[in-house]
Short mmCIF file of C-alpha atoms in Angstrom, two decimals:
data_model
loop_
_atom_site.label_atom_id
_atom_site.label_comp_id
_atom_site.label_asym_id
_atom_site.label_seq_id
_atom_site.Cartn_x
_atom_site.Cartn_y
_atom_site.Cartn_z
CA MET A 1 -13.36 -15.82 17.85
CA GLY A 2 -16.16 -14.11 18.49
CA LYS A 3 -19.70 -14.26 18.15
CA ARG A 4 -21.69 -13.75 14.85
CA LYS A 5 -24.10 -11.24 14.84
CA GLY A 6 -27.50 -12.36 13.73
CA LYS A 7 -29.67 -11.09 10.01
CA CYS A 8 -31.79 -9.26 12.96
CA ALA A 9 -28.99 -7.73 14.81
CA LYS A 10 -26.86 -6.00 11.84
CA LYS A 11 -30.46 -4.61 10.36
CA ASN A 12 -31.78 -3.39 13.43
CA ALA A 13 -31.27 0.62 13.59
CA ALA A 14 -30.72 0.59 17.10
CA THR A 15 -27.59 -1.00 17.69
CA LYS A 16 -26.23 0.92 15.12
CA GLU A 17 -27.03 3.79 17.41
CA ALA A 18 -26.04 2.63 20.65
CA LEU A 19 -21.96 2.75 18.67
CA GLU A 20 -22.53 6.61 19.72
CA PRO A 21 -24.33 8.81 21.13
CA GLU A 22 -26.87 11.40 19.86
CA HIS A 23 -25.37 14.12 20.75
CA LEU A 24 -21.77 13.02 20.39
CA VAL A 25 -22.79 12.34 16.66
CA LYS A 26 -24.30 15.65 16.12
CA ALA A 27 -21.27 17.78 18.50
CA PRO A 28 -19.04 19.82 15.71
CA HIS A 29 -16.14 18.17 14.57
CA SER A 30 -12.73 19.82 14.02
CA PHE A 31 -9.48 19.50 12.33
CA VAL A 32 -6.93 21.62 13.11
CA ILE A 33 -3.54 21.14 10.89
CA HIS A 34 -0.62 23.47 9.20
CA ARG A 35 0.09 23.34 6.12
CA GLY A 36 2.81 24.20 3.99
CA LYS A 37 6.36 25.15 5.01
CA CYS A 38 6.13 26.21 9.03
CA SER A 39 8.13 26.81 12.07
CA LYS A 40 8.92 25.15 14.74
CA ASP A 41 6.54 27.67 17.34
CA LEU A 42 3.49 27.81 14.67
CA MET A 43 3.66 24.40 14.76
CA ASP A 44 3.70 23.93 18.65
CA LEU A 45 0.58 26.37 18.21
CA THR A 46 -0.89 24.01 16.58
CA LYS A 47 -0.62 21.55 19.31
CA ASP A 48 -2.19 24.32 21.69
CA PHE A 49 -5.46 24.68 19.61
CA ARG A 50 -6.15 21.21 19.80
CA LYS A 51 -5.99 21.16 22.95
CA ILE A 52 -8.94 24.74 23.23
CA MET A 53 -10.81 22.17 20.78
CA GLU A 54 -10.43 19.33 23.22
CA PRO A 55 -12.50 16.66 23.07
CA PHE A 56 -14.28 16.88 20.04
CA THR A 57 -10.81 17.04 17.73
CA ALA A 58 -8.26 14.38 16.51
CA SER A 59 -5.82 15.44 19.09
CA GLN A 60 -2.97 12.90 17.46
CA LEU A 61 -3.63 13.74 14.06
CA LYS A 62 -0.66 12.54 11.31
CA GLU A 63 -0.48 15.20 8.84
CA ARG A 64 2.26 14.71 5.95
CA LYS A 65 3.07 16.91 2.90
CA LYS A 66 1.61 14.46 0.17
CA ASN A 67 -2.11 14.93 2.18
CA THR A 68 -4.08 17.15 0.39
CA ILE A 69 -7.40 19.41 1.89
CA LYS A 70 -9.32 16.71 -0.91
CA ASP A 71 -7.96 14.22 1.59
CA PHE A 72 -8.91 15.29 4.99
CA LEU A 73 -12.69 15.88 3.09
CA SER A 74 -12.90 12.81 1.93
CA VAL A 75 -12.91 11.38 5.74
CA SER A 76 -14.33 14.43 6.96
CA GLY A 77 -18.10 13.01 6.69
CA TYR A 78 -16.89 9.52 8.45
CA LEU A 79 -16.34 11.13 11.45
CA HIS A 80 -18.32 14.26 11.80
CA VAL A 81 -16.00 16.92 11.23
CA SER A 82 -18.01 20.36 10.47
CA HIS A 83 -14.79 22.54 11.02
CA MET A 84 -11.09 23.25 10.08
CA ILE A 85 -8.49 25.18 11.14
CA VAL A 86 -5.71 25.68 9.14
CA PHE A 87 -2.11 27.03 10.03
CA THR A 88 -0.02 28.56 7.00
CA GLU A 89 3.14 30.66 7.35
CA SER A 90 4.75 33.04 4.80
CA GLU A 91 7.09 35.55 4.42
CA LEU A 92 4.95 38.14 5.33
CA GLY A 93 3.43 36.36 8.14
CA SER A 94 1.58 34.02 9.87
CA TYR A 95 -2.19 32.95 8.86
CA MET A 96 -5.34 30.48 10.30
CA ARG A 97 -8.23 29.71 8.19
CA LEU A 98 -11.18 28.81 9.58
CA ALA A 99 -13.13 26.89 7.14
CA ARG A 100 -16.50 24.95 7.19
CA LEU A 101 -16.86 21.81 5.31
CA PRO A 102 -18.25 20.27 3.07
CA ARG A 103 -18.51 23.51 0.84
CA GLY A 104 -17.38 26.64 3.18
CA PRO A 105 -17.13 29.33 3.59
CA THR A 106 -13.68 29.60 4.65
CA LEU A 107 -12.66 32.71 6.54
CA THR A 108 -8.94 34.03 6.45
CA PHE A 109 -7.27 35.42 9.45
CA ARG A 110 -3.79 37.22 9.88
CA ILE A 111 -2.00 36.25 13.37
CA HIS A 112 -0.79 39.82 14.37
CA ASN A 113 1.10 38.19 17.47
CA TYR A 114 0.63 34.57 19.69
CA SER A 115 1.88 33.22 22.55
CA LEU A 116 2.36 29.40 23.06
CA ALA A 117 0.24 27.60 26.53
CA ARG A 118 3.64 26.90 28.10
CA ASP A 119 5.17 30.24 28.16
CA VAL A 120 1.64 31.74 29.57
CA ILE A 121 1.34 28.21 32.42
CA SER A 122 4.97 29.18 33.64
CA SER A 123 4.40 33.51 33.71
CA LEU A 124 2.17 32.47 36.69
CA ARG A 125 2.50 32.53 39.99
CA LYS A 126 0.12 29.56 41.10
CA GLN A 127 0.26 27.43 37.92
CA TYR A 128 -3.12 25.64 37.76
CA VAL A 129 -3.44 22.38 35.57
CA MET A 130 -6.42 20.27 35.64
CA ALA A 131 -6.06 16.97 32.58
CA LYS A 132 -10.05 16.02 33.82
CA ALA A 133 -11.31 19.42 32.62
CA PHE A 134 -10.80 19.07 29.02
CA LYS A 135 -13.09 15.85 28.70
CA ASN A 136 -15.85 18.66 27.60
CA ALA A 137 -16.31 21.07 25.56
CA PRO A 138 -15.44 24.45 26.55
CA LEU A 139 -18.02 27.48 26.99
CA ILE A 140 -17.29 30.09 24.13
CA VAL A 141 -17.54 33.77 25.16
CA LEU A 142 -18.03 36.92 22.35
CA ASN A 143 -17.32 40.52 23.07
CA SER A 144 -18.48 42.89 20.46
CA PHE A 145 -19.05 41.01 17.47
CA SER A 146 -22.47 43.23 17.17
CA GLY A 147 -20.92 45.81 14.68
CA GLU A 148 -22.48 46.78 11.40
CA GLY A 149 -21.16 44.38 8.43
CA ASN A 150 -22.23 40.58 7.41
CA HIS A 151 -18.60 39.76 7.86
CA MET A 152 -19.22 40.54 11.30
CA LYS A 153 -22.50 38.43 11.16
CA LEU A 154 -20.52 35.40 9.60
CA MET A 155 -17.27 35.82 11.43
CA ALA A 156 -19.47 35.42 15.08
CA THR A 157 -21.45 32.90 13.89
CA MET A 158 -18.72 30.92 12.47
CA PHE A 159 -16.95 31.14 16.09
CA GLN A 160 -20.25 29.70 17.55
CA ASN A 161 -20.37 27.09 15.55
CA MET A 162 -17.34 25.93 16.30
CA PHE A 163 -18.29 24.57 19.87
CA PRO A 164 -20.92 22.16 21.00
CA THR A 165 -24.24 24.72 22.21
CA ILE A 166 -25.37 24.50 25.88
CA ASN A 167 -29.33 23.59 27.47
CA ILE A 168 -30.02 25.98 29.65
CA THR A 169 -32.25 23.96 31.04
CA THR A 170 -30.24 20.56 31.17
CA VAL A 171 -26.33 21.61 31.82
CA LYS A 172 -24.74 20.39 34.15
CA LEU A 173 -22.11 22.66 36.03
CA LYS A 174 -19.55 20.56 37.02
CA HIS A 175 -19.38 19.86 32.91
CA ILE A 176 -18.39 23.52 32.12
CA ARG A 177 -14.89 23.41 33.50
CA ARG A 178 -13.03 25.83 30.66
CA CYS A 179 -14.03 28.89 28.82
CA VAL A 180 -12.78 30.87 25.96
CA LEU A 181 -13.12 34.48 25.20
CA MET A 182 -13.05 36.03 22.44
CA ASN A 183 -12.88 40.56 22.18
CA TYR A 184 -13.24 42.21 19.27
CA ASN A 185 -11.98 45.65 19.05
CA PRO A 186 -13.57 47.81 16.75
CA ALA A 187 -11.09 50.85 16.86
CA THR A 188 -7.89 48.00 15.93
CA LYS A 189 -9.97 45.48 14.30
CA LEU A 190 -8.13 42.92 16.23
CA ILE A 191 -9.53 39.71 17.63
CA ASP A 192 -8.18 39.03 21.60
CA MET A 193 -8.72 35.19 21.97
CA ARG A 194 -8.13 33.70 25.51
CA HIS A 195 -8.37 29.97 27.19
CA TYR A 196 -9.23 30.48 30.86
CA VAL A 197 -10.50 27.12 33.23
CA ILE A 198 -12.75 28.22 35.64
CA ARG A 199 -12.88 28.07 39.24
CA ALA A 200 -15.33 28.23 42.44
CA VAL A 201 -14.31 29.07 45.30
CA PRO A 202 -16.25 29.84 48.35
CA VAL A 203 -16.06 33.48 49.97
CA GLY A 204 -17.16 34.44 53.35
CA LEU A 205 -14.83 32.95 55.01
CA ASN A 206 -11.47 33.53 56.57
CA LYS A 207 -8.47 32.09 54.73
CA GLY A 208 -7.77 28.72 57.59
CA THR A 209 -11.36 28.34 57.07
CA LYS A 210 -11.24 28.09 53.55
CA LYS A 211 -7.75 25.83 53.47
CA MET A 212 -9.39 23.16 56.03
CA ILE A 213 -12.71 23.00 53.52
CA GLN A 214 -10.55 22.71 50.68
CA GLY A 215 -8.59 20.26 51.74
CA LYS A 216 -5.24 21.82 51.72
CA ILE A 217 -3.00 21.12 54.86
CA PRO A 218 -2.57 24.08 57.13
CA ASN A 219 0.76 25.08 58.29
CA LEU A 220 0.61 25.14 62.08
CA ASN A 221 4.13 26.29 62.97
CA ARG A 222 3.58 29.70 64.23
CA CYS A 223 -0.07 28.93 65.89
CA LYS A 224 0.43 27.43 69.72
CA ASP A 225 -3.13 26.14 69.49
CA MET A 226 -5.70 24.77 66.50
CA SER A 227 -7.92 28.02 68.02
CA GLU A 228 -5.43 30.59 66.85
CA PHE A 229 -5.15 29.19 63.48
CA PHE A 230 -8.91 29.56 63.25
CA ASP A 231 -9.71 33.05 64.42
CA LYS A 232 -6.23 35.00 63.90
CA ALA A 233 -7.11 37.75 60.70
CA ALA A 234 -3.45 38.68 60.14
CA LEU A 235 -3.09 35.45 58.21
CA MET A 236 -4.46 37.05 55.41
CA SER A 237 -0.86 39.04 52.95
CA GLU A 238 -0.86 42.17 51.56
CA SER A 239 -0.77 40.49 48.34
CA GLU A 240 -4.00 38.53 48.71
CA PHE A 241 -6.79 40.05 47.67
CA GLU A 242 -10.41 39.78 48.24
CA ASP A 243 -13.08 38.44 45.62
CA ASP A 244 -15.21 40.98 43.60
CA PRO A 245 -19.03 41.17 44.93
CA ASN A 246 -19.61 41.08 40.84
CA ALA A 247 -18.06 37.56 40.55
CA GLN A 248 -20.06 36.13 43.67
CA VAL A 249 -22.88 33.89 42.55
CA THR A 250 -24.56 31.32 44.47
CA LEU A 251 -24.67 28.18 42.92
CA PRO A 252 -27.44 26.42 41.94
CA GLN A 253 -25.56 23.14 41.81
CA THR A 254 -23.19 21.64 43.70
CA LEU A 255 -19.57 21.21 42.25
CA ALA A 256 -17.15 18.29 42.68
CA SER A 257 -14.45 21.08 43.89
CA ARG A 258 -14.64 21.59 47.38
CA GLY A 259 -16.57 23.89 49.38
CA ALA A 260 -18.75 24.68 46.21
CA ALA A 261 -21.71 23.21 47.93
CA LEU A 262 -25.48 23.52 46.63
CA ASN A 263 -26.92 27.37 47.37
CA SER A 264 -24.04 28.50 48.15
CA LYS A 265 -22.15 31.45 47.74
CA SER A 266 -18.20 30.98 45.42
CA ALA A 267 -16.61 33.72 43.44
CA ILE A 268 -15.99 32.74 40.13
CA ARG A 269 -12.16 32.68 39.47
CA LEU A 270 -10.21 32.48 36.13
CA VAL A 271 -7.30 30.74 35.75
CA GLU A 272 -5.48 31.20 31.88
CA LEU A 273 -4.17 27.98 30.26
CA GLY A 274 -3.04 29.53 27.02
CA PRO A 275 -2.47 30.03 24.22
CA ARG A 276 -2.76 33.86 23.49
CA ILE A 277 -3.86 35.02 19.87
CA THR A 278 -4.34 38.02 17.85
CA LEU A 279 -6.17 37.96 14.90
CA GLN A 280 -7.55 40.43 12.01
CA LEU A 281 -9.96 38.95 9.67
CA ILE A 282 -8.58 39.77 5.97
CA LYS A 283 -10.89 37.65 3.95
CA VAL A 284 -14.17 35.90 3.25
CA GLU A 285 -14.77 33.13 0.82
CA ASP A 286 -18.07 31.51 -0.31
CA GLY A 287 -16.03 27.97 -0.86
CA LEU A 288 -13.81 25.99 0.71
CA MET A 289 -10.56 27.19 0.62
CA ASP A 290 -11.68 29.13 -2.85
CA GLY A 291 -14.53 30.68 -4.44
CA GLU A 292 -16.12 34.15 -4.55
CA VAL A 293 -14.50 36.61 -2.62
CA LEU A 294 -17.59 37.59 -0.23
CA PHE A 295 -15.38 40.42 1.80
CA HIS A 296 -11.76 41.97 1.65
CA GLU A 297 -9.72 43.96 4.06
CA LEU A 298 -6.62 44.92 2.21
CA VAL A 299 -8.79 45.11 -1.67
CA GLU A 300 -11.57 46.86 -2.90
CA LYS A 301 -12.92 46.01 -6.05
CA THR A 302 -15.31 48.39 -8.23
CA GLU A 303 -18.86 46.54 -9.38
CA GLU A 304 -17.43 45.89 -13.12
CA GLU A 305 -14.19 44.24 -12.01
CA LYS A 306 -16.25 41.91 -9.86
CA ALA A 307 -18.82 41.38 -12.62
CA LEU A 308 -16.11 40.17 -14.70
CA ILE A 309 -14.64 37.92 -11.86
CA LYS A 310 -17.55 36.50 -11.86
CA LYS A 311 -18.31 35.99 -15.10
CA ARG A 312 -14.99 33.87 -15.19
CA ARG A 313 -15.88 31.90 -12.56
CA GLU A 314 -18.75 30.73 -14.24
CA GLU A 315 -17.14 30.09 -17.49
CA LYS A 316 -14.72 28.25 -15.99
CA ARG A 317 -17.64 26.14 -13.57
CA ARG A 318 -19.02 25.01 -16.82
CA LEU A 319 -15.79 24.45 -18.29
CA LYS A 320 -15.09 22.25 -15.71
CA GLU A 321 -18.79 20.37 -15.99
CA LYS A 322 -18.36 19.86 -19.15
CA ARG A 323 -15.20 18.22 -18.68
CA LYS A 324 -16.66 16.11 -16.07
CA ALA A 325 -19.62 15.16 -18.43
CA GLN A 326 -17.23 14.23 -21.34
CA GLN A 327 -14.75 11.71 -18.99
CA ASP A 328 -18.15 10.38 -17.58
CA ALA A 329 -18.82 9.75 -21.48
CA ASN A 330 -16.12 8.45 -22.09
CA VAL A 331 -15.75 6.11 -18.90
CA LYS A 332 -19.30 4.59 -20.03
CA ARG A 333 -18.04 3.79 -23.44
CA LYS A 334 -14.73 2.29 -22.78
CA GLU A 335 -16.70 0.06 -20.09
CA HIS A 336 -19.19 -0.29 -23.31
CA GLU A 337 -15.96 -2.01 -25.39
CA LYS A 338 -14.55 -3.48 -23.06
CA GLU A 339 -17.88 -5.38 -22.38
CA GLU A 340 -18.04 -6.51 -26.28
CA LEU A 341 -14.77 -7.18 -26.72
CA LYS A 342 -15.26 -9.75 -24.21
CA GLN A 343 -18.36 -10.67 -25.62
CA LYS A 344 -16.56 -11.22 -28.68
CA ALA A 345 -13.74 -13.52 -26.78
CA LEU A 346 -16.19 -15.79 -25.54
CA GLU A 347 -17.92 -16.24 -28.91
CA GLY A 348 -14.73 -17.00 -30.29
CA ILE A 349 -13.75 -19.48 -27.84
CA ILE A 350 -16.99 -21.59 -27.78
CA LYS A 351 -16.78 -21.54 -31.43
CA LYS A 352 -13.42 -22.62 -31.47
CA LYS A 353 -14.13 -25.20 -29.21
CA GLU A 354 -17.04 -26.41 -31.69
CA ILE A 355 -14.12 -26.88 -34.55
CA THR A 356 -11.86 -28.68 -32.11
CA GLU A 357 -14.80 -31.45 -31.46
CA ASN A 358 -15.06 -31.44 -35.28
CA GLN A 359 -12.11 -31.58 -36.35
CA ARG A 360 -11.71 -34.44 -33.24
CA LEU A 361 -14.68 -36.34 -35.05
CA MET A 362 -13.54 -36.05 -37.75
CA GLU A 363 -10.16 -37.63 -36.73
CA LEU A 364 -11.78 -40.59 -34.89
CA ALA A 365 -14.47 -41.73 -37.79
CA ALA A 366 -10.83 -41.57 -40.06
CA ALA A 367 -9.31 -43.58 -37.67
CA GLU A 368 -11.74 -45.87 -37.86
CA THR A 369 -12.25 -46.36 -41.79
CA GLN A 370 -8.35 -47.08 -41.87
CA GLU A 371 -8.67 -49.58 -38.97
CA ASP A 372 -11.42 -51.59 -41.11
CA GLY A 373 -9.78 -50.61 -44.73
CA ALA A 374 -6.62 -52.58 -43.51
CA MET A 375 -8.27 -55.31 -41.18
CA GLU A 376 -10.35 -56.33 -45.22
CA ALA A 377 -6.89 -56.17 -46.53
CA GLU A 378 -5.27 -58.35 -44.14
CA ASP A 379 -8.87 -61.12 -44.91
CA ASP A 380 -7.75 -60.79 -48.61
CA ASP A 381 -4.60 -61.94 -48.90
CA ALA A 382 -4.72 -64.86 -46.12
CA ASP A 383 -8.20 -65.88 -48.53
CA TYR A 384 -5.36 -65.85 -51.19
CA TYR A 385 -2.70 -67.70 -49.43
CA ARG A 386 -5.34 -70.20 -49.03
CA LYS A 387 -6.50 -70.84 -51.89
CA GLU A 388 -3.10 -70.76 -53.72
CA VAL A 389 -1.45 -72.42 -51.03
CA GLY A 390 -4.15 -74.58 -49.57
CA ALA A 391 -2.48 -73.92 -46.29
CA GLU A 392 -3.26 -71.47 -43.70
CA PRO A 393 -0.83 -68.63 -43.47
CA GLU A 394 1.31 -67.80 -40.72
CA GLU A 395 0.21 -65.09 -38.05
CA ASP A 396 3.09 -62.58 -38.95
CA LEU A 397 3.46 -63.37 -42.29
CA PHE A 398 -0.11 -60.56 -42.88
CA SER A 399 -0.33 -58.24 -40.31
CA GLN A 400 0.96 -54.91 -40.22
CA LYS A 401 3.55 -53.78 -38.18
CA GLN A 402 2.38 -50.34 -36.56
CA PRO A 403 4.46 -47.53 -37.94
CA ARG A 404 7.05 -46.50 -35.49
CA LYS A 405 6.06 -43.89 -33.98
CA ARG A 406 8.66 -40.59 -34.01
CA LYS A 407 9.53 -38.25 -30.38
CA SER A 408 7.89 -35.51 -30.34
CA ASP A 409 9.40 -32.05 -28.77
CA ASP A 410 6.34 -32.05 -26.09
CA GLU A 411 7.30 -35.69 -24.98
CA PRO A 412 9.41 -35.31 -21.54
CA ALA A 413 13.31 -36.79 -22.06
CA ARG A 414 13.71 -40.22 -21.07
CA GLY A 415 15.92 -41.81 -18.79
CA PHE A 416 19.90 -42.87 -19.23
CA LYS A 417 20.36 -46.77 -20.81
CA LYS A 418 23.12 -48.07 -20.16
CA MET A 419 24.72 -49.26 -23.67
CA ARG A 420 25.94 -53.28 -23.75
CA LEU A 421 29.65 -53.71 -23.94
CA ASP A 422 29.35 -55.81 -27.25
CA LYS A 423 27.58 -52.91 -28.78
CA LYS A 424 30.37 -50.30 -27.68
CA LEU A 425 33.05 -52.70 -29.25
CA LYS A 426 31.54 -52.61 -32.14
CA LYS A 427 30.55 -49.01 -32.66
CA LYS A 428 34.41 -48.50 -31.48
CA TYR A 429 35.98 -50.46 -34.13
CA GLN A 430 33.86 -49.93 -36.66
CA LYS A 431 34.77 -46.04 -36.38
CA ASN A 432 38.82 -47.33 -36.49
CA ASP A 433 37.70 -48.40 -39.61
CA ASP A 434 36.13 -45.26 -41.08
CA THR A 435 39.63 -43.18 -40.31
CA THR A 436 41.52 -45.75 -41.21
CA GLN A 437 39.34 -45.92 -44.35
CA LYS A 438 39.70 -42.06 -44.37
CA GLN A 439 43.65 -41.82 -44.23
CA GLY A 440 44.12 -44.61 -46.55
CA LYS A 441 45.97 -47.04 -44.37
CA ARG A 442 46.27 -50.80 -44.25
CA ARG A 443 43.02 -52.71 -43.83
CA PHE A 444 42.47 -56.33 -43.69
CA ASP A 445 40.45 -57.29 -46.45
CA LYS A 446 38.60 -61.19 -46.50
CA ASN A 447 39.79 -63.54 -49.82
CA ASP A 448 36.96 -65.52 -51.92
CA ASP A 449 37.86 -67.99 -49.22
CA GLY A 450 37.08 -66.57 -45.82
CA LYS A 451 40.70 -65.73 -45.27
CA ARG A 452 41.74 -62.13 -44.11
CA ASN A 453 44.87 -60.31 -46.51
CA PHE A 454 46.49 -57.30 -45.05
CA LYS A 455 46.88 -54.87 -48.25
CA ASN A 456 48.69 -51.91 -49.29
CA LYS A 457 47.56 -48.08 -49.39
CA ASP A 458 47.13 -49.38 -53.00
CA GLY A 459 45.76 -52.73 -52.22
CA SER A 460 48.32 -54.93 -53.43
CA LYS A 461 48.51 -57.97 -51.57
CA ARG A 462 51.17 -57.84 -48.64
CA PHE A 463 50.70 -61.43 -46.64
CA ASN A 464 47.96 -63.38 -44.79
CA LYS A 465 48.17 -64.36 -41.16
CA LYS A 466 48.72 -68.06 -41.74
CA GLU A 467 51.73 -67.77 -43.76
CA ASP A 468 53.41 -65.18 -41.64
CA MET A 469 52.40 -67.79 -39.09
CA GLY A 470 54.16 -70.14 -40.71
CA ARG A 471 57.36 -68.71 -41.38
CA GLN A 472 57.49 -67.79 -37.87
CA ARG A 473 57.01 -71.67 -36.97
CA GLN A 474 59.83 -72.73 -39.42
CA GLY A 475 62.11 -69.91 -38.05
CA LYS A 476 61.95 -71.01 -34.46
CA GLN A 477 61.21 -67.20 -33.33
CA LYS A 478 58.90 -66.17 -30.33
CA VAL A 479 55.80 -63.48 -30.48
CA PHE A 480 54.95 -61.50 -28.53
CA GLY A 481 51.94 -59.57 -28.31
CA GLY A 482 52.27 -59.46 -32.15
CA LYS A 483 55.67 -58.35 -32.92
CA ILE A 484 58.80 -61.10 -34.02
CA ASN A 485 61.22 -61.39 -31.58
CA LYS A 486 64.26 -60.12 -33.41
CA PHE A 487 66.86 -62.44 -31.02
CA GLY A 488 65.78 -65.85 -31.75
CA LYS A 489 67.19 -68.27 -34.03
CA GLY A 490 66.50 -68.68 -37.86
CA PRO A 491 66.78 -66.56 -41.13
CA SER A 492 66.58 -62.55 -39.87
CA ARG A 493 63.64 -60.84 -39.75
CA GLU A 494 65.10 -58.43 -42.17
CA LYS A 495 65.64 -60.51 -44.91
CA LYS A 496 62.52 -62.24 -44.92
CA MET A 497 60.91 -58.84 -44.41
CA GLY A 498 63.32 -57.85 -47.35
CA LYS A 499 62.59 -60.50 -49.72
CA SER A 500 58.48 -60.49 -49.28
CA LYS A 501 59.39 -56.40 -50.28
CA GLY A 502 60.40 -57.38 -53.36
CA LYS A 503 57.97 -60.02 -54.38
CA GLY A 504 55.40 -57.69 -53.31
CA ARG A 505 56.78 -54.72 -55.63
CA LYS A 506 57.07 -57.28 -58.21
#
């Protein structure tokens, strides 16, 4: 676990500013995105334009279909984003919108044609790609943007403010490795955009010396001696050219490339990186992607139409402000009602607690008075018994048993308790007696002398148990399981049963 910062370190403004240098915070940052349904080439153009705007842009920005302009606008202040470039495509063509955050203005350009960076690099005979060149912002160069009209001044200002400014007194030449060229053609009203990497090549040297200075490995296959490689003047081929004197400069600082030393004469060469884009300004809006149209290339309106549009926009803005004020009032009213309801609920809870407390105290008082009355009644009964009988009463004679408490629904269920065997048998025989009474079958009864008789359905006496046993002994019959043996000696069972039946019937 890391160390915790103290209060002084948290409040110190110097530590907060030390997180990011001031020149990086003030530098213009940008979002380059595409909106709507776009072709794969236009999406690749969006990625190439991000390479132009590096390092002050979100190179790996992931935009989704559900994201809106408000989503990017909400995070732009935290990330110091000042510009947004949006690429869109329709049936008529492709468009690029350049907007100043957070309130505009917005410039809409129509893309007439473009070439991707990979196509530009593949068309070069000698490809030169340097990754270190993208660590610093490019130099912006504007040509022929001094035309008449406010839209020309606004367009030039927007292009200049897209890239960080350069302080001539403190700038380092090794940080200027790229440049972006914007060329305006007044006749066609088209803007050609090009992207180059800047190289400084030493001049006044032959080809062999230049190769050695630049650290290239020479090919000595056709040379007999090392001096021949330096002195031979015919090594330059016909395709090579001499540098233009106008492109030759004396370097005031030492550059990172070999041969570009201080106060040395070097030629400035540009190698195109791409992409190439041809643009035309179509519309200028006052707000962010919306608002009053300050300039339109294709549509012209009269003063009356402009005044009517302005009036409608003012009414729309007024209606929006009114609706917003009403929504704020409704939010405040609902919060106030919610607070009042909360207070009422708290008061009700407190009141309910007080009522329950009073009720509990009253129940306790009633229980105490009832117990005192019961004790007094017991004392009175015991005194009366002593006076009348003249002896002490038993302990449990006048004591009132506590009433058996009924089982409530809230009490948990008790565990299973085994029933004793005698209770089971009693319950079983009681059940059998009940069924026999219901069905009208024979049952046992007791006489006045305690003897059990067997009766019929109508209640007439059949015979008792002792007489039956006497008959069995006289006939010397054996009984197995309560049944008479038919194969024993003595009078037959049918004869006896016939007599008993006849006697019972009489």
